CSV table of C-alpha atoms (C1' of nucleotides) in Angstrom, one decimal:
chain,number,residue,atom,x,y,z
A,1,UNK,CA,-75.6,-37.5,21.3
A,2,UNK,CA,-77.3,-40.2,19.8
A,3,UNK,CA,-78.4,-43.5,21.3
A,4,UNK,CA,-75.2,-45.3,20.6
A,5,UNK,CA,-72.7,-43.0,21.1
A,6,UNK,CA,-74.6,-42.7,24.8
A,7,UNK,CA,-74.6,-46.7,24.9
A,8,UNK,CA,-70.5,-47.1,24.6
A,9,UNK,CA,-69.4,-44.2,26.2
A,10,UNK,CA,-71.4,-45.3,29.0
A,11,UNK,CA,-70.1,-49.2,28.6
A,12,UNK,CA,-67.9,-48.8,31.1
A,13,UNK,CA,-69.8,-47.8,34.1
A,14,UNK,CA,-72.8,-48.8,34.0
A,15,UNK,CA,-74.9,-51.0,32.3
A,16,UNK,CA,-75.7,-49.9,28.6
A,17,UNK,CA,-79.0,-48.8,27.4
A,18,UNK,CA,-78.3,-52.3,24.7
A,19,UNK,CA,-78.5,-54.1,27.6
A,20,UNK,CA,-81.2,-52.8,29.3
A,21,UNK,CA,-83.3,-52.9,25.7
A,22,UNK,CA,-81.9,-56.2,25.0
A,23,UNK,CA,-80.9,-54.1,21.5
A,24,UNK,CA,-80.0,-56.5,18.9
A,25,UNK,CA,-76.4,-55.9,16.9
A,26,UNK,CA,-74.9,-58.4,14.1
A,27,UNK,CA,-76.1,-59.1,10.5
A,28,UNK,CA,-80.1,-59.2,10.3
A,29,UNK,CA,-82.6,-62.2,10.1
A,30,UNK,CA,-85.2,-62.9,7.7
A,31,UNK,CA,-87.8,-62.0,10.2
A,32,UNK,CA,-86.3,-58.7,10.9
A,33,UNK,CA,-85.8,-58.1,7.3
A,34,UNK,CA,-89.4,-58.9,6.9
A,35,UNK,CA,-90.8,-57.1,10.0
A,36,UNK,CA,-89.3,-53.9,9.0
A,37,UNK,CA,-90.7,-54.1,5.1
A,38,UNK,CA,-93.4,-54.5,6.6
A,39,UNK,CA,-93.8,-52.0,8.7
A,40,UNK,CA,-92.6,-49.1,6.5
A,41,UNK,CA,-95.0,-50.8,3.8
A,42,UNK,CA,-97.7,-49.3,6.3
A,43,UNK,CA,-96.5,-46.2,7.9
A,44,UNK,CA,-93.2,-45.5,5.9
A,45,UNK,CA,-90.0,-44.4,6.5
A,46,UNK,CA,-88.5,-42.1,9.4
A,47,UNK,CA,-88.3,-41.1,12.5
A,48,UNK,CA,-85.7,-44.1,12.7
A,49,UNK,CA,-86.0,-44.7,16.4
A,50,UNK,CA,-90.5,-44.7,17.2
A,51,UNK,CA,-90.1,-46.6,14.0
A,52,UNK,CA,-87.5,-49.5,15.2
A,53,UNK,CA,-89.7,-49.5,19.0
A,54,UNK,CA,-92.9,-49.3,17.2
A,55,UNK,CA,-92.2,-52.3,15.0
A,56,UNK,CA,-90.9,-54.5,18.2
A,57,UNK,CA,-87.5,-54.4,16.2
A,58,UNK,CA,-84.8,-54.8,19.0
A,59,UNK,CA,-82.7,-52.9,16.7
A,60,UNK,CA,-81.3,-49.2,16.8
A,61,UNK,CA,-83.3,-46.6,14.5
A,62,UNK,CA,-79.6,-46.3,13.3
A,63,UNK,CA,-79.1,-49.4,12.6
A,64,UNK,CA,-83.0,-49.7,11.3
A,65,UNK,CA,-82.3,-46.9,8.6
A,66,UNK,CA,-79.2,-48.2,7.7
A,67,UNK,CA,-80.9,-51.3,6.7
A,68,UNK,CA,-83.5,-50.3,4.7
A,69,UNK,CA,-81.3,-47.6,2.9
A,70,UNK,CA,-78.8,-49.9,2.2
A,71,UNK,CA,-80.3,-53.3,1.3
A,72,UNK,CA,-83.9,-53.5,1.5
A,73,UNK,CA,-85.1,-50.4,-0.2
A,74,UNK,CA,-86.7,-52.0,-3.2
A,75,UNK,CA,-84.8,-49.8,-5.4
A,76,UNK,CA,-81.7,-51.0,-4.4
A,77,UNK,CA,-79.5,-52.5,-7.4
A,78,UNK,CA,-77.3,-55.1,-6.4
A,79,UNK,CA,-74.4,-56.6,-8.5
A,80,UNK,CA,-71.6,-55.7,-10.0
A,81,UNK,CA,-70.2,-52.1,-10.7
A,82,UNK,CA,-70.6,-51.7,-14.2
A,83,UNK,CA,-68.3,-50.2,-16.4
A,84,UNK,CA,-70.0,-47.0,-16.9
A,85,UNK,CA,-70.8,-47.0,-12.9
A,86,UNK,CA,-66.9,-47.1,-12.5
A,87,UNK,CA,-66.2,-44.4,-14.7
A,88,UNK,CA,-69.0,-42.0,-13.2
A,89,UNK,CA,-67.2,-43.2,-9.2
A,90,UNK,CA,-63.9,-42.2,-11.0
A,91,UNK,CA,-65.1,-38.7,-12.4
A,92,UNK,CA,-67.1,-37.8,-9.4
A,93,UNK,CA,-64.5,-38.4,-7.0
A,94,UNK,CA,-61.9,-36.5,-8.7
A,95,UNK,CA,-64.8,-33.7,-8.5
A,96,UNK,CA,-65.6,-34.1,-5.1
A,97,UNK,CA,-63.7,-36.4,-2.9
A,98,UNK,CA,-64.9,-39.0,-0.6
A,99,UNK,CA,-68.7,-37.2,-0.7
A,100,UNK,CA,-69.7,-41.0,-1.2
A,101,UNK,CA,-73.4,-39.8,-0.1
A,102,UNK,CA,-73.3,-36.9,-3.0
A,103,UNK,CA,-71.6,-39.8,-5.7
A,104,UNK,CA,-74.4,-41.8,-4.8
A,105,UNK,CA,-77.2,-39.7,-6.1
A,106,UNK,CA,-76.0,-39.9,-9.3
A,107,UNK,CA,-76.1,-43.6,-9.3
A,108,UNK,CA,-79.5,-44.9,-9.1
A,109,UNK,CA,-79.8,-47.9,-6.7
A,110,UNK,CA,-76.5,-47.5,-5.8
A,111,UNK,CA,-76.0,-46.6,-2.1
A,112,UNK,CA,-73.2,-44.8,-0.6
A,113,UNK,CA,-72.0,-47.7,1.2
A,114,UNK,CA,-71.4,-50.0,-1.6
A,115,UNK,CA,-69.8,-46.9,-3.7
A,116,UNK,CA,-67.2,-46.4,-0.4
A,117,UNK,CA,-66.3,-50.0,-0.8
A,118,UNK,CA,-66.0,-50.1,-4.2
A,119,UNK,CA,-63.4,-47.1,-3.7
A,120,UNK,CA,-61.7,-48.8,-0.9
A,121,UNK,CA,-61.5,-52.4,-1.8
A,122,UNK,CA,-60.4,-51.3,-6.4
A,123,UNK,CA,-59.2,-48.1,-6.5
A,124,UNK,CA,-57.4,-48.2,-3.1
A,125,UNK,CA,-55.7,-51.4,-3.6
A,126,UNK,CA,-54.3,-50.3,-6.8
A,127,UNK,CA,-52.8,-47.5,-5.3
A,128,UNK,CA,-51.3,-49.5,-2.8
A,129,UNK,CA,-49.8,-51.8,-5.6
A,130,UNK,CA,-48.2,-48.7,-7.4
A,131,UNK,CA,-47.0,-47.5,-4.1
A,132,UNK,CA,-48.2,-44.3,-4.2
A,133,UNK,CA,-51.0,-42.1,-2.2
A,134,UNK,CA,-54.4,-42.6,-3.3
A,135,UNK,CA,-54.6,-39.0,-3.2
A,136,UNK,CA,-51.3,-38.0,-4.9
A,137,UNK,CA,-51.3,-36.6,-7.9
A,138,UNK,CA,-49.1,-38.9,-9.8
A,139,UNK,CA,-52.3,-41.3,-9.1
A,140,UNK,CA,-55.3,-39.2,-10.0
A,141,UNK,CA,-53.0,-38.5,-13.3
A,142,UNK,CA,-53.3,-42.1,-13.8
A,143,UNK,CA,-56.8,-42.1,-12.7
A,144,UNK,CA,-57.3,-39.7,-15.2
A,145,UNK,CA,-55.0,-40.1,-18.5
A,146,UNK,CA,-54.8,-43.5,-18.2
A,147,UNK,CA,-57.4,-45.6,-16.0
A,148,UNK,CA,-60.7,-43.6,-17.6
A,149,UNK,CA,-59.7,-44.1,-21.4
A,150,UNK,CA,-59.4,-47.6,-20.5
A,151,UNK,CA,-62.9,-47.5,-19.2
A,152,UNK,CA,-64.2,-45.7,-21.8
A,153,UNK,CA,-62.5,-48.1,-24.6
A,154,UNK,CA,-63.7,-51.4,-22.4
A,155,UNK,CA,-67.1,-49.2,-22.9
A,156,UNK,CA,-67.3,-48.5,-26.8
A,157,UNK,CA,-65.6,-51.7,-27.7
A,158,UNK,CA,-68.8,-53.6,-25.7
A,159,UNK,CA,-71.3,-51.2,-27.3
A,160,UNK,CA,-69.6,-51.8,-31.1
A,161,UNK,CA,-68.7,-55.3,-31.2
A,162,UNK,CA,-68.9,-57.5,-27.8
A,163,UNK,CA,-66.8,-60.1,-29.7
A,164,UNK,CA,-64.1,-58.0,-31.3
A,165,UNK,CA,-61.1,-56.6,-30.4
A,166,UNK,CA,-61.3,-53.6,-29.2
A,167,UNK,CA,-60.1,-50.5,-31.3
A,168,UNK,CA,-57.1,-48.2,-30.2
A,169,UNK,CA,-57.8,-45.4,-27.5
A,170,UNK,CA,-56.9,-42.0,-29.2
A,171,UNK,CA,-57.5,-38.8,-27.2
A,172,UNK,CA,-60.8,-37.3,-28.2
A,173,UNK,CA,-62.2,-40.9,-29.8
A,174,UNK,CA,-63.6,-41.7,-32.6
A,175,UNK,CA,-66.4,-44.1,-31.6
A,176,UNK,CA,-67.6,-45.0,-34.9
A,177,UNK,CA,-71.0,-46.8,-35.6
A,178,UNK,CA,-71.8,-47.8,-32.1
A,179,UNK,CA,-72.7,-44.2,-31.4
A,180,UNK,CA,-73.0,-44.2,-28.2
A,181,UNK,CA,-74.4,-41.4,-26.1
A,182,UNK,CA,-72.0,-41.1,-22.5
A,183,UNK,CA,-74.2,-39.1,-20.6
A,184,UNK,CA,-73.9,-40.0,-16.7
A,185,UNK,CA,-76.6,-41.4,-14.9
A,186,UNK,CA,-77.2,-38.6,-13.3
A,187,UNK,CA,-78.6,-36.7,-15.8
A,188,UNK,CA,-81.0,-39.1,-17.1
A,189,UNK,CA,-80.1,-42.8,-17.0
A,190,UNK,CA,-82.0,-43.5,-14.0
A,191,UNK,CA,-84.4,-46.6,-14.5
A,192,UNK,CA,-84.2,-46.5,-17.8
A,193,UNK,CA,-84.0,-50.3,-18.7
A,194,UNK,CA,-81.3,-50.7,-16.0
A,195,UNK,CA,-82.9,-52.8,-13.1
A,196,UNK,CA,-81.5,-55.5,-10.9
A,197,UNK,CA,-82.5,-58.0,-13.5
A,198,UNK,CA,-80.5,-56.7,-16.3
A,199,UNK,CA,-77.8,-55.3,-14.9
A,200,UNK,CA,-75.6,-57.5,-13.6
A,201,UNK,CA,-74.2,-60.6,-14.4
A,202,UNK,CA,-70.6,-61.9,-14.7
A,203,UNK,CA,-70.3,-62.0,-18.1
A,204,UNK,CA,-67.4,-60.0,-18.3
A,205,UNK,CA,-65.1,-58.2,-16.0
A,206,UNK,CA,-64.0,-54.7,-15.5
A,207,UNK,CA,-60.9,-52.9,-15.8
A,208,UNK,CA,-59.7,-54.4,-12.5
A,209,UNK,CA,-60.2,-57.9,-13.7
A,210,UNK,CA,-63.2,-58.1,-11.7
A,211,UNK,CA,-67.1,-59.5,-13.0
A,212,UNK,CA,-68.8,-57.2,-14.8
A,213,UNK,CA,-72.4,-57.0,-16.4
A,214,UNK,CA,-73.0,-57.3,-19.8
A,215,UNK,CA,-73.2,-54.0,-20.9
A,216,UNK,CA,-75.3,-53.7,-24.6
A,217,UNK,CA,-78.5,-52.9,-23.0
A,218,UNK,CA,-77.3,-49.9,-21.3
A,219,UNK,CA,-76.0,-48.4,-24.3
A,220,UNK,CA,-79.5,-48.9,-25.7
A,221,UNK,CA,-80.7,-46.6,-22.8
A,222,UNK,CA,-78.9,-43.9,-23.1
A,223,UNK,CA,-80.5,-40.6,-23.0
A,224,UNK,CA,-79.7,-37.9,-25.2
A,225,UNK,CA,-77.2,-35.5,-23.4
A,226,UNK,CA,-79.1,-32.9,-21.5
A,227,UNK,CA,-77.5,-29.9,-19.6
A,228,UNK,CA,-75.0,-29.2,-17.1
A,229,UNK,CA,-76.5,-29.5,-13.4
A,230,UNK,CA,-76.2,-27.9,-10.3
A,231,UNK,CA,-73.7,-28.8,-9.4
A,232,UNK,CA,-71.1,-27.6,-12.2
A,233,UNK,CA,-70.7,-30.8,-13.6
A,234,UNK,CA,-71.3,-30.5,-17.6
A,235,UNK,CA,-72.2,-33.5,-19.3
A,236,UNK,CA,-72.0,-31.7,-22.4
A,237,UNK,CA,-68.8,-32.5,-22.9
A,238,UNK,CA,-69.9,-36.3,-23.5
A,239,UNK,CA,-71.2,-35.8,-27.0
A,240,UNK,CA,-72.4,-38.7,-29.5
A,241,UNK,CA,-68.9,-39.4,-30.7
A,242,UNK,CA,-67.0,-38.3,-28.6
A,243,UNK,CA,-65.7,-39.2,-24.8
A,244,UNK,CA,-63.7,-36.5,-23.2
A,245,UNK,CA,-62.9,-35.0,-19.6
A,246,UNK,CA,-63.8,-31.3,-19.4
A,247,UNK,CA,-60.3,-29.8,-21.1
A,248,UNK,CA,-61.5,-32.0,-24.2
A,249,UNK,CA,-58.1,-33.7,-24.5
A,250,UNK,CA,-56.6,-36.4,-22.8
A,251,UNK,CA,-52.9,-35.6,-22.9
A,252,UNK,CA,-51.5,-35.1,-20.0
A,253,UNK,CA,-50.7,-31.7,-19.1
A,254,UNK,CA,-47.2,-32.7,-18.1
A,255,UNK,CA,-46.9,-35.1,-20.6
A,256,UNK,CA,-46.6,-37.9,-17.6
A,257,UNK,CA,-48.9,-40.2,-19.1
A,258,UNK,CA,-48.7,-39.5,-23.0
A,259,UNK,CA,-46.2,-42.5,-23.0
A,260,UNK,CA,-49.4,-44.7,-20.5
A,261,UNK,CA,-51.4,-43.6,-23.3
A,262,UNK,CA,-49.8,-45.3,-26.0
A,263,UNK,CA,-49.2,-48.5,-24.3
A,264,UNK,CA,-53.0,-48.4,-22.9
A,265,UNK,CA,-54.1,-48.4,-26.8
A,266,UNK,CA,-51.3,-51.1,-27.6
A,267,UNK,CA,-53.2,-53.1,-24.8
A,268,UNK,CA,-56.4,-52.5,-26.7
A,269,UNK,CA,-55.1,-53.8,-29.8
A,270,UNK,CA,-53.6,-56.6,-28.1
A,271,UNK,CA,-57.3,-57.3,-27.4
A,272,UNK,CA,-57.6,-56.1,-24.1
A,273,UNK,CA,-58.6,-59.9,-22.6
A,274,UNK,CA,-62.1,-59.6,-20.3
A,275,UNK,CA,-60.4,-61.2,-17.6
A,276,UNK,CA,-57.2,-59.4,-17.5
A,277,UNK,CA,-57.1,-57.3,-14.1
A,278,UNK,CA,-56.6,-53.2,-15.0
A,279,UNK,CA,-52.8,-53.3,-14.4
A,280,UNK,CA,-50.4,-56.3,-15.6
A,281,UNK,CA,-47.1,-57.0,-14.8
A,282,UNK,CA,-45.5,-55.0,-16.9
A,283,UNK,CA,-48.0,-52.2,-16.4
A,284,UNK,CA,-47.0,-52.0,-13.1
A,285,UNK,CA,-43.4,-51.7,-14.0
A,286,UNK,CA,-44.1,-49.5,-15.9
A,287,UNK,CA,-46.2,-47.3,-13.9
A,288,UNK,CA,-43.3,-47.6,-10.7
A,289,UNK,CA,-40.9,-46.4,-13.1
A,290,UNK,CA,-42.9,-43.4,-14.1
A,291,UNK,CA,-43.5,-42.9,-10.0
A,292,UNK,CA,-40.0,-42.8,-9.0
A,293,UNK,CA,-38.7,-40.9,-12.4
A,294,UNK,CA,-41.1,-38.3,-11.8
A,295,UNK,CA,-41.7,-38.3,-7.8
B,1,DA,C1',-58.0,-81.9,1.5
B,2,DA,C1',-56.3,-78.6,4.6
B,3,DC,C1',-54.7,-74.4,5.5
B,4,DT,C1',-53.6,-69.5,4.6
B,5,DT,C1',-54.3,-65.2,2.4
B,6,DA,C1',-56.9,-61.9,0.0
B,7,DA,C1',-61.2,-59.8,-1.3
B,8,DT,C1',-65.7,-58.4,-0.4
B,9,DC,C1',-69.4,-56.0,1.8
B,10,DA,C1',-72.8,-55.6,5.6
B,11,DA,C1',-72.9,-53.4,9.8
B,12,DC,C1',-71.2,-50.6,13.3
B,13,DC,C1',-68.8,-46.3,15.2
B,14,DG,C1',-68.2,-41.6,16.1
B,15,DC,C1',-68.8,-37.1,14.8
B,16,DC,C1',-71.5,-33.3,13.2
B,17,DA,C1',-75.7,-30.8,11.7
B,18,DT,C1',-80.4,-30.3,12.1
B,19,DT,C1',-84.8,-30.7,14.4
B,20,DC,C1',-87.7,-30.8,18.2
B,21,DG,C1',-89.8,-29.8,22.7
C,1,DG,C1',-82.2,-19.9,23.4
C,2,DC,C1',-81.0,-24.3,25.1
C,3,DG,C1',-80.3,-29.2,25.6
C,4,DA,C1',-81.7,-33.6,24.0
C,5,DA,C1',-83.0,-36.4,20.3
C,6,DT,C1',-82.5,-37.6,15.7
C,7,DG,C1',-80.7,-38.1,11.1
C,8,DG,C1',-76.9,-38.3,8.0
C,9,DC,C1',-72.3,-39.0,6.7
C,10,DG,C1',-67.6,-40.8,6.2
C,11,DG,C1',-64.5,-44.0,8.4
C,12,DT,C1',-63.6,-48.6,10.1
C,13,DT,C1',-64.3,-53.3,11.5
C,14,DG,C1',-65.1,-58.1,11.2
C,15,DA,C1',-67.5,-62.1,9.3
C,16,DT,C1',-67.8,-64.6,5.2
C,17,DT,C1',-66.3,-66.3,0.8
C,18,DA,C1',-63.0,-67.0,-2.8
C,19,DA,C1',-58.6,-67.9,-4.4
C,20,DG,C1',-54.1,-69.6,-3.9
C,21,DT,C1',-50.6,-72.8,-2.0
DNA sequence: AACTTAATCAACCGCCATTCG
DNA sequence: GCGAATGGCGGTTGATTAAGT
């Protein structure tokens, strides 16, 4: 067992190994921050707990790792979630659940952590507000038919015109001029122009309503499409005019959300307003009504 | 302006798998 | 081969901040 777990299930009796070490706990200090930069700057990463005793950090090599992976790694992004980050969390969970570590290498600079939270504070909360499992079908259809051509719309209307309205969502898209590429990050978008500095700002929000970066530079940096990977996942199916989920349609199966569908591209042409959050009023209505039709 | 509620996210916890001696 | 140490992961908590009343 590791060094905590040994420390609280021993709270009880006798006194912890935290106490004895003086171990620190609670949010970090500059100096600490600084101390352990600057020690992995010389001998680098690793052996977590010699590292934390050997830099005079009264910090767990838990809590030491965690640090570094999660915030001062210096090729951490920080920011907002863009649009095209949301879409990747979206497609990767439905592929592989809560692997938040395995989501996470196919967002550079993004760390598990922050992609967790982003599941659990956005996606979570508006399954809550449809009153459904986050897991239930009925919401990954609307995850799927009606949440991701959203994203991808907010996406090509950003990429074609920033100021415009954006076009209607039709299954299997025409993009138009903008021609943008939608390969994931994962097969190639890593770095490419798409630091801390340009990434985020809160020029816009995303399809919760929350800030959201200012997207035209990505599109700029998008590779060409390059082969399925490992791990199954096909990127081919992004092509340069197209935006499509694997079965290359997006009507529902069940023809659940066909009706979402329509009202989603009646939002777009109704402008879809930056600061609007992903469901309205009446989206929400509409969306319970489907729910307890259809439960 | 004061208070309450909601949202966010850094940090911790506990478990499991792997590595090491 | 075994037990301890360590690393890694997903789940959860709690402090802080923002928004609403």
């Amino acid at each position: 067992m590791d060094q905590e777990g040994t420390k609280s299930s021993s709270r009880n009796y006798h006194q912890s190994e935290e106490d004895l070490l003086e171990l620190r706990r609670g949010p970090w200090t500059v100096d600490e921050d600084f101390t352990l930069i600057n020690y992995i700057a010389h001998h680098g990463e690793g052996r977590w707990n010699s590292l934390a005793r050997s830099a005079g950090l009264k910090r767990t090599g838990k809590s030491c790792r965690l640090r570094w992976l999660n915030y001062l790694r210096p090729d951490v992004r920080r920011g907002n979630i863009t649009l095209e980050e949301q879409l990747l969390i979206l497609e990767l969970h439905s592929r592989w659940g809560n692997r938040w570590s395995k989501i996470a290498q196919h967002l550079p600079g993004r760390t598990d952590n922050e992609i967790k939270n982003y599941w659990r504070t956005r996606v979570q909360k508006h399954a809550k507000q449809l009153k459904c499992d986050v897991n239930s079908k009925q919401f990954k259809d609307t995850m799927r038919y009606l949440w991701m051509p959203r994203l991808v719309e907010r996406i090509q209307a950003s990429a074609a015109a920033p100021s415009a309205p954006a076009p209607s969502y039709k299954a299997n898209p025409d993009v138009g001029p903008a021609q943008i590429a939608p390969t994931y990050p994962s097969i190639g978008w890593a770095g490419a122009g798409f630091t801390r500095e340009n990434s985020s700002t809160a020029a816009s929000s995303d399809s919760f309503g929350t800030p959201a970066s200012d997207l035209t530079d990505c599109y700029n940096n998008y590779p060409v499409s390059q082969g399925g990977n490992q791990d199954g996942y096909d990127p081919a199916n992004c092509n340069n005019n197209q935006f499509s989920y694997g079965d290359q349609s997006l009507t529902s199966p069940s023809g659940f959300f066909n009706q979402g569908l329509d009202f989603a591209g009646e939002w777009a042409m109704n402008g879809g307003d930056a600061t609007e959050s992903l469901w309205s009023a009446d989206d929400l209505w509409f969306l319970q009504q489907q729910f307890n039709g259809n439960a």
